[in-house]
Amino acid sequence: MNVLGIETSCDETAAAVVADGCRVLSSAVFSQVALHRPHGGVVPEIASRQHVENLPRILDEALTQSGLRWSQLQAVAVTYGPGLASSLLVGLSAAKALALRLNIPLFGINHLEAHLYSVFLAPEAPSYAAACPLVALIVSGGHTCLVRVDAPGSYRRLGQTIDDAAGEAFDKGAKLLGLEYPGGPVIDRVSALGDANRIKFPRTRVLMKNFTGGLSPALCFSFSGLKTSLLYYLRDHPEAVSEPTLKDVAAGYQEATVDVLVRGAQRALQRERVQTLVVAGGVSLNRRLRARLLDMAASLRVRVLLPAPSHCADNAAMVAGLAGIGQGITGEAAWSLDACPNLEIGG
Ligand code: KG4
Ligand code: ZN
């Protein structure tokens, strides 16, 4: 099945064509990062306007690159949540219009499930069904959670952040350090030259169930204290926003963030007794996180599935791919789908 995917949940305008859930025929992404950078974060009004202006061009690009004609598409898949309401609506309206015009099925896709699926787009990856049961660590700009997957579509949330997402921790930390938005890639780059042990930042442990919505505190994350400790450190050491100290501060901050994520993933793997760890979302690009997770998993004899770098950040191939294996909301229910800004994964 040739599926056209559309993704407009945040600040990437993306379209892709994927055959049979795994062969990526094309993937076009327009990143709006440069337009949001002067504001230090994503501005929803700018994002939705940019989606309206760029989606037609990106759709054409995806189709041309795929080598297919409109008439050869067999379904349209679109992210309907979570994300920015006004941005989601642009993709959802375009997808409904296209599917109606082409007279082909529509699939509504959960953005977090799509991120998880991104690892199965790699040519060497096993099939999604064969990789289950698994534990997934989803780490993006807006979400940080641990999910158990028993079969495609069968999700159980094990843990999540009780405040900031991991990507948000990187973005806010970078801002305090005077580094540009988005902070994750810059902190990753600057930290590579620094000494992660010189300045120690706190690793917050969630201890009480009051904040976790019934989830096990041991599998939940908290990053807001880390950000505050960086704020206080910089108040006491104003010179640290410049070299030679900056790279050590960035490396220490990154190490604390990575440590918390790796410990959470390790506890989840041990409790759930599964043999596969999936890591997905924009933060899965982080080199230190990848290395530490691979080490931890090797010690537990667990295999790690990571997305290709081009499929870590928001893209539409993961959306089209997931629909290509029959997942998502389709049939009559898809036509009445509305944007769901707070959509979750696994209950
Ligand atoms: O998945 P994504 O593209 O968008 C959301 O769904 O949120 O994730 C974006 C997040 C941003 O917070 C960005 O700073 C972070 O991913 N990120 C990174 C790296 N590259 C992107 N964080 C740490 N290290 C990186 N190399
Ligand atoms: Zn995302």
Coordinates of C-alpha atoms and ligand atoms in Angstrom, one line a residue:
M1 CA 0.0 0.0 0.0
N2 CA 1.4 3.4 -1.0
V3 CA 0.6 5.9 1.8
L4 CA 1.0 9.6 1.7
G5 CA 1.8 10.9 5.2
I6 CA 1.3 14.4 6.5
E7 CA 2.9 15.9 9.7
T8 CA 2.2 19.4 11.0
S9 CA 2.0 19.0 14.8
C10 CA 4.6 21.5 15.7
D11 CA 7.2 23.4 13.7
E12 CA 8.1 21.0 11.0
T13 CA 5.9 20.9 7.8
A14 CA 6.4 17.4 6.4
A15 CA 5.0 15.0 3.8
A16 CA 6.3 11.6 2.8
V17 CA 5.3 8.5 0.7
V18 CA 5.9 5.1 2.3
A19 CA 5.2 1.8 0.6
D20 CA 4.0 -1.2 2.7
G21 CA 4.9 0.5 6.0
C22 CA 8.6 0.3 5.5
R23 CA 9.9 1.4 2.1
V24 CA 10.4 5.2 2.3
L25 CA 9.9 6.4 -1.3
S26 CA 10.2 10.1 -0.3
S27 CA 10.3 12.3 2.8
A28 CA 10.1 16.1 2.5
V29 CA 10.5 18.2 5.6
F30 CA 10.5 22.0 5.9
S31 CA 11.9 23.0 9.3
Q32 CA 10.7 26.3 10.6
V33 CA 13.4 26.5 13.2
A34 CA 15.1 29.5 11.8
L35 CA 11.8 31.4 11.9
H36 CA 11.1 30.6 15.6
R37 CA 14.8 31.0 16.8
P38 CA 14.6 34.8 17.2
H39 CA 11.7 34.2 19.7
G40 CA 13.6 31.6 21.7
G41 CA 10.9 28.9 21.1
V42 CA 8.0 27.9 18.9
V43 CA 5.4 30.6 18.3
P44 CA 2.1 28.8 17.5
E45 CA 0.7 31.6 15.3
I46 CA 3.9 31.6 13.1
A47 CA 3.9 27.8 13.0
S48 CA 0.3 27.4 11.7
R49 CA 0.8 30.2 9.2
Q50 CA 4.0 28.5 7.9
H51 CA 2.2 25.2 7.6
V52 CA -0.5 26.8 5.4
E53 CA 2.1 28.5 3.2
N54 CA 4.5 25.5 2.8
L55 CA 2.4 22.4 2.9
P56 CA 1.3 22.5 -0.8
R57 CA 4.9 22.8 -1.9
I58 CA 6.1 20.0 0.5
L59 CA 3.3 17.7 -0.7
D60 CA 4.3 18.3 -4.3
E61 CA 7.9 17.6 -3.4
A62 CA 7.1 14.4 -1.6
L63 CA 5.0 13.1 -4.5
T64 CA 7.6 14.1 -7.1
Q65 CA 10.5 12.5 -5.2
S66 CA 8.5 9.3 -4.7
G67 CA 8.1 8.8 -8.5
L68 CA 4.4 8.1 -8.1
R69 CA 1.4 9.9 -9.5
W70 CA -1.5 11.1 -7.3
S71 CA -3.6 8.2 -8.7
Q72 CA -1.1 5.7 -7.4
L73 CA -1.6 6.7 -3.7
Q74 CA -3.8 4.3 -1.8
A75 CA -4.3 6.1 1.5
V76 CA -3.6 9.4 3.3
A77 CA -2.3 9.4 6.9
V78 CA -2.1 12.4 9.1
T79 CA -1.0 13.3 12.7
Y80 CA -4.1 14.4 14.6
G81 CA -2.4 14.9 18.0
P82 CA -0.7 15.6 20.3
G83 CA 0.6 19.0 19.3
L84 CA -0.4 22.6 18.7
A85 CA -4.1 22.8 17.8
S86 CA -3.8 25.4 15.1
S87 CA -0.9 23.5 13.5
L88 CA -2.6 20.1 13.7
L89 CA -5.7 21.5 12.0
V90 CA -3.7 22.5 8.9
G91 CA -2.5 19.0 8.2
L92 CA -5.8 17.4 9.2
S93 CA -7.8 19.6 6.8
A94 CA -5.4 19.0 4.0
A95 CA -5.4 15.3 4.5
K96 CA -9.2 15.0 4.6
A97 CA -9.5 17.1 1.4
L98 CA -6.9 15.0 -0.4
A99 CA -8.3 11.7 0.7
L100 CA -11.8 12.8 -0.4
R101 CA -10.6 14.1 -3.7
L102 CA -8.5 10.9 -4.4
N103 CA -11.3 8.7 -3.0
I104 CA -8.9 6.7 -0.8
P105 CA -9.0 5.9 2.9
L106 CA -7.9 8.4 5.6
F107 CA -5.8 7.4 8.7
G108 CA -5.5 9.5 11.8
I109 CA -2.2 8.9 13.5
N110 CA -1.0 9.6 17.1
H111 CA 2.3 11.5 16.9
L112 CA 3.9 9.6 19.8
E113 CA 3.0 6.2 18.3
A114 CA 4.5 7.5 15.0
H115 CA 7.8 8.5 16.8
L116 CA 7.9 5.0 18.3
Y117 CA 7.3 3.4 14.8
S118 CA 10.2 5.5 13.3
V119 CA 12.8 2.8 14.3
F120 CA 11.0 0.3 12.1
L121 CA 11.6 2.4 9.0
A122 CA 15.3 1.4 9.1
P123 CA 16.0 -1.2 6.4
E124 CA 17.7 -3.6 8.8
A125 CA 15.0 -3.3 11.5
P126 CA 12.8 -6.2 12.4
S127 CA 9.0 -5.9 11.8
Y128 CA 7.1 -4.1 14.5
A129 CA 5.1 -7.2 15.5
A130 CA 8.2 -9.4 15.7
A131 CA 10.0 -6.9 17.9
C132 CA 7.3 -7.0 20.6
P133 CA 7.1 -7.1 23.6
L134 CA 9.3 -4.1 24.0
V135 CA 9.8 -1.0 26.2
A136 CA 9.9 2.3 24.4
L137 CA 11.5 5.5 25.7
I138 CA 10.0 8.4 23.8
V139 CA 11.9 11.6 24.3
S140 CA 10.9 14.8 22.4
G141 CA 10.5 18.5 22.9
G142 CA 7.1 18.1 24.4
H143 CA 7.0 14.5 25.7
T144 CA 9.1 12.1 27.8
C145 CA 7.6 8.7 28.6
L146 CA 8.2 5.0 29.0
V147 CA 5.7 2.7 27.3
R148 CA 5.4 -1.0 27.2
V149 CA 4.2 -2.4 23.8
D150 CA 2.9 -5.9 23.7
A151 CA 1.8 -5.7 20.0
P152 CA 1.4 -2.9 17.5
G153 CA -1.4 -0.8 18.9
S154 CA -1.3 -2.3 22.4
Y155 CA 0.4 0.2 24.6
R156 CA 0.7 0.6 28.4
R157 CA 2.3 3.7 29.8
L158 CA 4.8 2.8 32.5
G159 CA 6.1 6.3 33.4
Q160 CA 6.4 9.9 32.2
T161 CA 7.8 13.2 33.2
I162 CA 5.9 15.0 35.9
D163 CA 7.1 18.5 34.7
D164 CA 9.4 19.4 31.8
A165 CA 10.1 17.0 28.9
A166 CA 13.7 16.0 28.3
G167 CA 13.9 18.2 25.1
E168 CA 12.5 21.1 27.0
A169 CA 15.2 20.6 29.7
F170 CA 17.8 20.9 26.9
D171 CA 16.1 23.9 25.3
K172 CA 15.6 25.7 28.6
G173 CA 19.2 24.9 29.8
A174 CA 20.6 26.2 26.5
K175 CA 18.7 29.4 26.9
L176 CA 20.1 30.0 30.4
L177 CA 23.6 29.3 28.9
G178 CA 23.0 31.9 26.2
L179 CA 23.0 29.2 23.5
E180 CA 20.6 29.3 20.5
Y181 CA 17.3 27.5 20.1
P182 CA 16.7 24.6 19.8
G183 CA 19.1 23.8 22.7
G184 CA 19.5 20.0 22.3
P185 CA 21.7 20.0 19.3
V186 CA 23.9 22.8 20.6
I187 CA 24.3 21.3 24.1
D188 CA 25.2 18.0 22.4
R189 CA 27.9 19.7 20.3
V190 CA 29.4 21.9 23.0
S191 CA 29.3 19.1 25.6
A192 CA 31.5 16.9 23.4
L193 CA 34.5 19.1 24.3
G194 CA 33.7 19.4 28.0
D195 CA 34.3 17.5 31.2
A196 CA 31.0 16.1 32.4
N197 CA 32.4 15.4 35.9
R198 CA 33.6 18.8 36.8
I199 CA 30.3 20.3 37.7
K200 CA 27.7 18.0 39.2
F201 CA 24.0 18.8 38.7
P202 CA 21.3 17.0 40.6
R203 CA 19.5 13.8 39.4
T204 CA 16.0 14.3 40.7
R205 CA 14.2 11.1 41.7
V206 CA 10.4 11.1 41.8
L207 CA 9.4 9.6 45.1
M208 CA 5.7 10.3 45.6
K209 CA 2.7 8.9 43.8
N210 CA 0.7 12.1 44.3
F211 CA 2.4 13.6 41.1
T212 CA 2.5 10.6 38.8
G213 CA -1.2 9.9 38.2
G214 CA -0.9 6.4 39.6
L215 CA 2.2 5.5 37.6
S216 CA 5.2 4.0 39.5
P217 CA 7.4 7.0 40.7
A218 CA 10.5 4.9 39.9
L219 CA 9.6 5.1 36.2
C220 CA 8.7 8.8 36.2
F221 CA 11.0 11.7 35.5
S222 CA 11.5 15.3 36.7
F223 CA 13.7 17.9 35.0
S224 CA 12.5 21.2 36.5
G225 CA 14.8 21.0 39.5
L226 CA 17.8 20.4 37.2
K227 CA 17.0 23.6 35.3
T228 CA 16.6 25.6 38.5
S229 CA 20.0 24.3 39.8
L230 CA 21.6 25.5 36.5
L231 CA 19.9 28.9 37.1
Y232 CA 21.4 29.1 40.6
Y233 CA 24.8 27.8 39.4
L234 CA 25.0 30.6 36.8
R235 CA 23.9 33.2 39.3
D236 CA 26.8 32.2 41.5
H237 CA 29.2 31.7 38.6
P238 CA 28.3 34.3 35.9
E239 CA 31.6 33.7 34.1
A240 CA 30.4 30.1 33.3
V241 CA 28.4 31.3 30.3
S242 CA 31.7 31.8 28.5
E243 CA 34.6 29.5 27.7
P244 CA 36.6 27.8 29.1
T245 CA 33.9 26.8 31.6
L246 CA 30.8 26.8 29.3
K247 CA 31.6 23.4 27.8
D248 CA 32.0 21.8 31.2
V249 CA 28.7 23.2 32.4
A250 CA 26.9 22.0 29.3
A251 CA 28.5 18.6 29.6
G252 CA 27.5 18.3 33.3
Y253 CA 24.0 19.4 32.5
Q254 CA 23.7 17.0 29.6
E255 CA 25.1 14.2 31.8
A256 CA 22.5 14.7 34.5
T257 CA 19.7 14.7 31.9
V258 CA 21.0 11.6 30.2
D259 CA 21.6 9.8 33.6
V260 CA 18.0 10.3 34.6
L261 CA 16.7 8.9 31.3
V262 CA 19.1 5.9 31.3
R263 CA 18.2 5.0 34.9
G264 CA 14.5 5.2 34.1
A265 CA 14.8 3.0 31.0
Q266 CA 17.0 0.5 32.9
R267 CA 14.4 0.2 35.7
A268 CA 11.6 -0.3 33.1
L269 CA 13.5 -3.0 31.2
Q270 CA 14.3 -4.9 34.5
R271 CA 10.7 -4.7 35.7
E272 CA 9.1 -5.6 32.4
R273 CA 11.6 -8.3 31.5
V274 CA 11.6 -7.6 27.8
Q275 CA 14.5 -8.0 25.4
T276 CA 14.0 -4.9 23.2
L277 CA 14.3 -1.2 23.9
V278 CA 13.1 1.3 21.4
V279 CA 14.3 4.9 21.7
A280 CA 12.6 7.6 19.6
G281 CA 11.9 11.3 19.3
G282 CA 14.1 14.4 18.7
V283 CA 16.2 13.8 21.8
S284 CA 17.1 10.3 20.6
L285 CA 19.6 12.2 18.3
N286 CA 21.7 13.0 21.4
R287 CA 25.0 11.2 21.1
R288 CA 25.7 10.8 24.8
L289 CA 22.2 9.4 25.4
R290 CA 22.7 6.9 22.5
A291 CA 26.1 5.8 23.9
R292 CA 24.9 5.5 27.5
L293 CA 21.7 3.6 26.5
L294 CA 23.7 1.2 24.3
D295 CA 26.1 0.5 27.2
M296 CA 23.2 -0.1 29.7
A297 CA 21.3 -2.3 27.3
A298 CA 24.4 -4.4 26.5
S299 CA 24.9 -5.0 30.3
L300 CA 21.3 -6.3 30.4
R301 CA 21.7 -8.2 27.1
V302 CA 18.8 -6.1 25.6
R303 CA 18.8 -5.0 22.0
V304 CA 18.3 -1.3 21.3
L305 CA 16.4 -0.1 18.2
L306 CA 17.2 3.6 17.3
P307 CA 15.7 5.6 14.4
A308 CA 18.0 6.7 11.6
P309 CA 19.0 10.4 12.2
S310 CA 16.7 11.6 9.5
H311 CA 13.7 9.9 11.3
C312 CA 14.4 11.2 14.8
A313 CA 13.0 14.6 14.6
D314 CA 9.5 15.3 13.3
N315 CA 8.9 13.8 9.8
A316 CA 6.0 12.3 7.9
A317 CA 7.6 9.0 6.9
M318 CA 6.9 7.7 10.5
V319 CA 3.2 8.8 10.1
A320 CA 2.8 7.1 6.6
G321 CA 4.7 4.0 7.8
L322 CA 2.5 3.4 10.8
A323 CA -0.7 3.7 8.7
G324 CA 1.0 1.3 6.2
I325 CA 0.9 -1.5 8.7
G326 CA -2.8 -0.8 9.3
Q327 CA -2.5 1.2 12.6
G328 CA -4.3 4.4 13.4
I329 CA -7.9 5.5 13.2
T330 CA -9.5 4.8 9.9
G331 CA -12.9 4.1 8.3
E332 CA -15.8 6.3 9.1
A333 CA -14.3 7.4 12.4
A334 CA -11.4 9.1 10.6
W335 CA -13.6 11.6 8.7
S336 CA -14.9 13.1 12.0
L337 CA -11.5 13.3 13.7
D338 CA -10.7 16.6 15.3
A339 CA -7.2 17.8 16.3
C340 CA -6.4 16.4 19.8
P341 CA -3.7 18.6 21.3
N342 CA -3.4 16.5 24.4
L343 CA -3.5 13.1 22.9
E344 CA -1.6 10.5 25.0
I345 CA -0.1 7.1 24.4
G346 CA -0.9 4.0 26.5
G347 CA -3.8 5.0 28.7
Ligands
KG4_1 O1 10.6 15.1 18.3 P1 10.9 16.5 18.1 O2 11.5 16.9 16.7 O3 9.7 17.4 18.2 C1 8.7 17.1 19.2 O4 7.8 16.3 18.9 O5 8.8 17.8 20.2 O6 11.9 16.9 19.3 C2 12.5 18.2 19.4 C3 13.4 18.2 20.6 C4 13.9 19.6 20.9 O7 13.6 19.9 22.3 C5 15.4 19.6 20.6 O8 16.2 20.4 21.5 C6 15.7 18.1 20.9 O9 14.5 17.4 20.3 N1 16.9 17.6 20.2 C7 18.0 17.2 20.9 C8 19.0 16.9 19.9 N2 18.5 17.2 18.7 C9 17.2 17.6 18.9 N3 18.2 17.0 22.2 C10 19.4 16.6 22.6 N4 20.4 16.3 21.8 C11 20.2 16.4 20.4 N5 21.2 16.1 19.6
ZN2 ZN 7.8 14.9 17.6

